[in-house]
mmCIF file of C-alpha atoms in Angstrom:
data_model
loop_
_atom_site.group_PDB
_atom_site.id
_atom_site.type_symbol
_atom_site.label_atom_id
_atom_site.label_comp_id
_atom_site.label_asym_id
_atom_site.label_seq_id
_atom_site.Cartn_x
_atom_site.Cartn_y
_atom_site.Cartn_z
ATOM 1 C CA UNK A 880 -1.611 -6.072 18.350
ATOM 2 C CA UNK A 881 0.575 -2.994 19.229
ATOM 3 C CA UNK A 882 -0.233 0.234 17.802
ATOM 4 C CA UNK A 883 2.289 2.731 17.016
ATOM 5 C CA UNK A 884 0.654 6.252 17.830
ATOM 6 C CA UNK A 885 4.143 8.125 18.813
ATOM 7 C CA UNK A 886 4.146 8.934 15.119
ATOM 8 C CA UNK A 887 1.375 10.715 15.134
ATOM 9 C CA UNK A 888 -0.602 8.665 12.379
ATOM 10 C CA UNK A 889 -3.974 6.565 13.673
ATOM 11 C CA UNK A 890 -4.130 3.116 11.948
ATOM 12 C CA UNK A 891 -7.005 2.147 9.838
ATOM 13 C CA UNK A 892 -9.731 0.413 11.535
ATOM 14 C CA UNK A 893 -10.740 -3.171 10.197
ATOM 15 C CA UNK A 894 -11.787 -2.813 6.256
ATOM 16 C CA UNK A 895 -15.293 -4.312 5.574
ATOM 17 C CA UNK A 896 -15.198 -7.124 2.700
ATOM 18 C CA UNK A 897 -13.790 -5.045 -0.402
ATOM 19 C CA UNK A 898 -14.756 -6.815 -4.267
ATOM 20 C CA UNK A 899 -11.209 -6.722 -6.004
ATOM 21 C CA UNK A 900 -10.919 -6.915 -9.503
ATOM 22 C CA UNK A 901 -8.299 -8.216 -12.191
ATOM 23 C CA UNK A 902 -6.353 -5.340 -13.512
ATOM 24 C CA UNK A 903 -7.345 -6.249 -16.704
ATOM 25 C CA UNK A 904 -11.095 -5.131 -15.905
ATOM 26 C CA UNK A 905 -10.052 -1.408 -15.127
ATOM 27 C CA UNK A 906 -10.778 1.090 -17.217
ATOM 28 C CA UNK A 907 -8.047 4.291 -15.562
ATOM 29 C CA UNK A 908 -5.918 7.388 -17.338
ATOM 30 C CA UNK A 909 -2.702 5.996 -17.877
ATOM 31 C CA UNK A 910 -0.612 7.423 -15.590
ATOM 32 C CA UNK A 911 -2.903 5.495 -12.403
ATOM 33 C CA UNK A 912 -2.742 2.245 -14.665
ATOM 34 C CA UNK A 913 1.121 2.434 -14.724
ATOM 35 C CA UNK A 914 1.194 2.601 -10.848
ATOM 36 C CA UNK A 915 -1.548 0.058 -10.022
ATOM 37 C CA UNK A 916 -0.140 -2.451 -12.507
ATOM 38 C CA UNK A 917 3.396 -1.762 -10.970
ATOM 39 C CA UNK A 918 4.707 -5.604 -11.319
ATOM 40 C CA UNK A 919 8.682 -4.903 -9.625
ATOM 41 C CA UNK A 920 8.632 -3.104 -6.036
ATOM 42 C CA UNK A 921 6.219 -0.441 -5.478
ATOM 43 C CA UNK A 922 8.853 0.625 -3.105
ATOM 44 C CA UNK A 923 11.857 0.879 -5.340
ATOM 45 C CA UNK A 924 9.145 2.734 -7.903
ATOM 46 C CA UNK A 925 8.603 5.583 -5.193
ATOM 47 C CA UNK A 926 11.988 5.864 -4.362
ATOM 48 C CA UNK A 927 12.825 7.194 -7.581
ATOM 49 C CA UNK A 928 10.781 9.693 -7.072
ATOM 50 C CA UNK A 929 11.096 13.328 -5.677
ATOM 51 C CA UNK A 930 12.059 13.783 -1.696
ATOM 52 C CA UNK A 931 12.755 10.932 0.916
ATOM 53 C CA UNK A 932 11.220 8.080 1.402
ATOM 54 C CA UNK A 933 10.301 6.769 5.374
ATOM 55 C CA UNK A 934 7.965 4.740 6.496
ATOM 56 C CA UNK A 935 5.765 4.840 9.484
ATOM 57 C CA UNK A 936 4.357 1.927 10.893
ATOM 58 C CA UNK A 937 0.958 2.019 12.365
ATOM 59 C CA UNK A 938 0.146 -1.218 14.061
ATOM 60 C CA UNK A 939 1.721 -4.739 13.772
ATOM 61 C CA UNK A 940 0.687 -7.355 15.967
ATOM 62 C CA UNK A 941 -0.927 -11.051 15.506
ATOM 63 C CA UNK A 942 -4.552 -11.063 15.269
ATOM 64 C CA UNK A 943 -5.943 -13.779 17.360
ATOM 65 C CA UNK A 944 -9.347 -14.219 15.857
ATOM 66 C CA UNK A 945 -7.950 -15.016 12.597
ATOM 67 C CA UNK A 946 -5.078 -16.872 13.118
ATOM 68 C CA UNK A 947 -2.655 -14.239 11.369
ATOM 69 C CA UNK A 948 -0.035 -11.356 11.534
ATOM 70 C CA UNK A 949 -0.889 -8.054 9.972
ATOM 71 C CA UNK A 950 1.001 -5.021 9.525
ATOM 72 C CA UNK A 951 0.105 -1.586 8.987
ATOM 73 C CA UNK A 952 2.096 1.229 7.778
ATOM 74 C CA UNK A 953 2.413 4.366 5.562
ATOM 75 C CA UNK A 954 4.948 5.156 2.852
ATOM 76 C CA UNK A 955 6.010 9.119 2.964
ATOM 77 C CA UNK A 956 7.582 11.367 0.185
ATOM 78 C CA UNK A 957 8.981 14.389 2.180
ATOM 79 C CA UNK A 958 7.100 13.299 4.821
ATOM 80 C CA UNK A 959 4.237 13.223 3.118
ATOM 81 C CA UNK A 960 1.594 10.349 3.046
ATOM 82 C CA UNK A 961 1.350 9.032 -0.575
ATOM 83 C CA UNK A 962 0.721 4.503 0.638
ATOM 84 C CA UNK A 963 -1.097 3.249 3.547
ATOM 85 C CA UNK A 964 -0.509 -0.636 3.194
ATOM 86 C CA UNK A 965 -1.045 -3.575 4.841
ATOM 87 C CA UNK A 966 0.168 -6.639 4.912
ATOM 88 C CA UNK A 967 -1.193 -9.675 6.268
ATOM 89 C CA UNK A 968 0.199 -13.367 6.510
ATOM 90 C CA UNK A 969 -1.579 -16.522 8.329
ATOM 91 C CA UNK A 970 0.669 -17.486 11.475
ATOM 92 C CA UNK A 971 2.026 -20.566 9.702
ATOM 93 C CA UNK A 972 3.966 -18.037 7.280
ATOM 94 C CA UNK A 973 5.368 -16.244 10.149
ATOM 95 C CA UNK A 974 6.547 -19.261 12.164
ATOM 96 C CA UNK A 975 8.767 -19.961 8.744
ATOM 97 C CA UNK A 976 9.301 -16.381 7.996
ATOM 98 C CA UNK A 977 9.678 -14.068 11.513
ATOM 99 C CA UNK A 978 11.787 -11.796 9.738
ATOM 100 C CA UNK A 979 8.226 -10.157 8.166
ATOM 101 C CA UNK A 980 7.467 -9.324 11.802
ATOM 102 C CA UNK A 981 11.161 -7.837 12.492
ATOM 103 C CA UNK A 982 11.209 -5.054 9.235
ATOM 104 C CA UNK A 983 10.537 -2.199 12.084
ATOM 105 C CA UNK A 984 11.006 1.296 9.798
ATOM 106 C CA UNK A 985 11.549 -0.937 6.877
ATOM 107 C CA UNK A 986 9.586 -1.135 3.899
ATOM 108 C CA UNK A 987 8.433 -4.625 3.328
ATOM 109 C CA UNK A 988 9.177 -4.115 -0.597
ATOM 110 C CA UNK A 989 12.965 -3.969 0.415
ATOM 111 C CA UNK A 990 12.845 -7.967 1.919
ATOM 112 C CA UNK A 991 10.344 -9.566 -0.173
ATOM 113 C CA UNK A 992 12.165 -8.355 -3.664
ATOM 114 C CA UNK A 993 15.477 -8.755 -1.612
ATOM 115 C CA UNK A 994 16.044 -12.019 1.059
ATOM 116 C CA UNK A 995 12.630 -12.358 1.128
ATOM 117 C CA UNK A 996 12.480 -13.905 -2.710
ATOM 118 C CA UNK A 997 8.896 -13.012 -2.627
ATOM 119 C CA UNK A 998 7.016 -13.945 -6.027
ATOM 120 C CA UNK A 999 3.972 -11.906 -6.870
ATOM 121 C CA UNK A 1000 1.331 -14.806 -7.989
ATOM 122 C CA UNK A 1001 -2.038 -12.310 -8.299
ATOM 123 C CA UNK A 1002 -2.616 -8.306 -8.522
ATOM 124 C CA UNK A 1003 -6.048 -6.887 -8.516
ATOM 125 C CA UNK A 1004 -7.168 -3.247 -8.144
ATOM 126 C CA UNK A 1005 -10.624 -1.893 -6.222
ATOM 127 C CA UNK A 1006 -11.673 1.759 -5.788
ATOM 128 C CA UNK A 1007 -12.372 2.240 -2.118
ATOM 129 C CA UNK A 1008 -13.479 5.401 -2.179
ATOM 130 C CA UNK A 1009 -16.973 3.794 -0.255
ATOM 131 C CA UNK A 1010 -14.923 2.255 2.525
ATOM 132 C CA UNK A 1011 -15.818 3.693 5.743
ATOM 133 C CA UNK A 1012 -12.682 2.706 7.607
ATOM 134 C CA UNK A 1013 -10.748 4.601 4.907
ATOM 135 C CA UNK A 1014 -12.862 7.366 5.339
ATOM 136 C CA UNK A 1015 -12.644 8.110 8.537
ATOM 137 C CA UNK A 1016 -8.764 7.455 8.743
ATOM 138 C CA UNK A 1017 -8.139 10.007 5.783
ATOM 139 C CA UNK A 1018 -10.095 12.572 7.790
ATOM 140 C CA UNK A 1019 -8.140 11.784 11.012
ATOM 141 C CA UNK A 1020 -4.563 12.255 8.751
ATOM 142 C CA UNK A 1021 -6.298 15.737 7.550
ATOM 143 C CA UNK A 1022 -6.554 14.425 3.903
ATOM 144 C CA UNK A 1023 -9.832 15.413 2.067
ATOM 145 C CA UNK A 1024 -11.193 12.145 0.592
ATOM 146 C CA UNK A 1025 -10.991 12.196 -3.094
ATOM 147 C CA UNK A 1026 -13.775 10.807 -5.475
ATOM 148 C CA UNK A 1027 -11.614 8.051 -6.285
ATOM 149 C CA UNK A 1028 -9.266 6.245 -3.859
ATOM 150 C CA UNK A 1029 -6.830 3.783 -5.885
ATOM 151 C CA UNK A 1030 -5.793 0.670 -4.150
ATOM 152 C CA UNK A 1031 -4.125 -2.593 -5.429
ATOM 153 C CA UNK A 1032 -4.027 -6.055 -3.718
ATOM 154 C CA UNK A 1033 -1.454 -8.884 -4.458
ATOM 155 C CA UNK A 1034 -0.449 -12.378 -2.916
ATOM 156 C CA UNK A 1035 3.015 -12.973 -2.556
ATOM 157 C CA UNK A 1036 4.438 -16.639 -2.853
ATOM 158 C CA UNK A 1037 7.182 -17.086 -0.109
ATOM 159 C CA UNK A 1038 9.723 -19.861 0.378
ATOM 160 C CA UNK A 1039 7.105 -21.319 2.608
ATOM 161 C CA UNK A 1040 3.846 -19.551 2.659
ATOM 162 C CA UNK A 1041 2.363 -16.383 1.380
ATOM 163 C CA UNK A 1042 1.497 -13.052 2.188
ATOM 164 C CA UNK A 1043 -1.167 -10.713 1.085
ATOM 165 C CA UNK A 1044 -0.424 -6.378 0.398
ATOM 166 C CA UNK A 1045 -3.424 -4.274 0.032
ATOM 167 C CA UNK A 1046 -1.743 -0.670 -1.101
ATOM 168 C CA UNK A 1047 -3.986 2.426 -0.963
ATOM 169 C CA UNK A 1048 -2.452 5.417 -3.028
ATOM 170 C CA UNK A 1049 -3.405 8.674 -0.846
ATOM 171 C CA UNK A 1050 -4.270 11.932 -2.869
ATOM 172 C CA UNK A 1051 -1.061 13.646 -3.502
ATOM 173 C CA UNK A 1052 0.783 10.718 -4.557
ATOM 174 C CA UNK A 1053 1.512 10.173 -8.619
ATOM 175 C CA UNK A 1054 -1.590 8.558 -9.282
ATOM 176 C CA UNK A 1055 -3.789 11.801 -8.306
ATOM 177 C CA UNK A 1056 -1.533 14.552 -10.394
ATOM 178 C CA UNK A 1057 -2.857 16.282 -13.374
ATOM 179 C CA UNK A 1058 -1.853 14.966 -17.063
ATOM 180 C CA UNK A 1059 0.529 17.841 -18.605
ATOM 181 C CA UNK A 1060 -0.018 19.437 -21.410
ATOM 182 C CA UNK A 1061 2.540 19.184 -23.712
ATOM 183 C CA UNK A 1062 1.419 22.118 -25.678
ATOM 184 C CA UNK A 1063 1.163 24.240 -22.009
ATOM 185 C CA UNK A 1064 4.396 23.710 -21.602
ATOM 186 C CA UNK A 1065 5.690 24.277 -25.214
ATOM 187 C CA UNK A 1066 4.262 27.455 -25.314
ATOM 188 C CA UNK A 1067 5.663 28.992 -22.565
#
């Protein structure tokens, strides 16, 4: 598996088992829910936020023990990390869709919601604040781990095969924004 350390960001170590839950079970502020439940392209929604969207590929390649391909990336807005994403696909899917491994510094959402024709078949959530590999990565990236670490998990059906994507919203991204007090804003 190729690690891309030239970008200055270290990849996340393998995660432990995650207890994903249906979105219907989530009780969270409306802003958090709106990001976790985004049914369209997260890439497109991120582009709608102020500042340029860039991608840092942290690691990509075949995991022989699992007979699968995976890619870890950071999506950054104005140079600040907002989302860590892990895409995984069985080796058979990669054989049918080799373009998965050719995305380079392009967000996968561009391909999935474009020429890839991906269709999301499930969307789940988890709070990963207690996941040791993520806490270690946040510290390595000089990000203070928050009390809640919002993540979502999607399965995408492709024309031949499927892939899964874990998306972790990092502190500083919109789900962690403080709600604006409408009354205070009007009084200024």
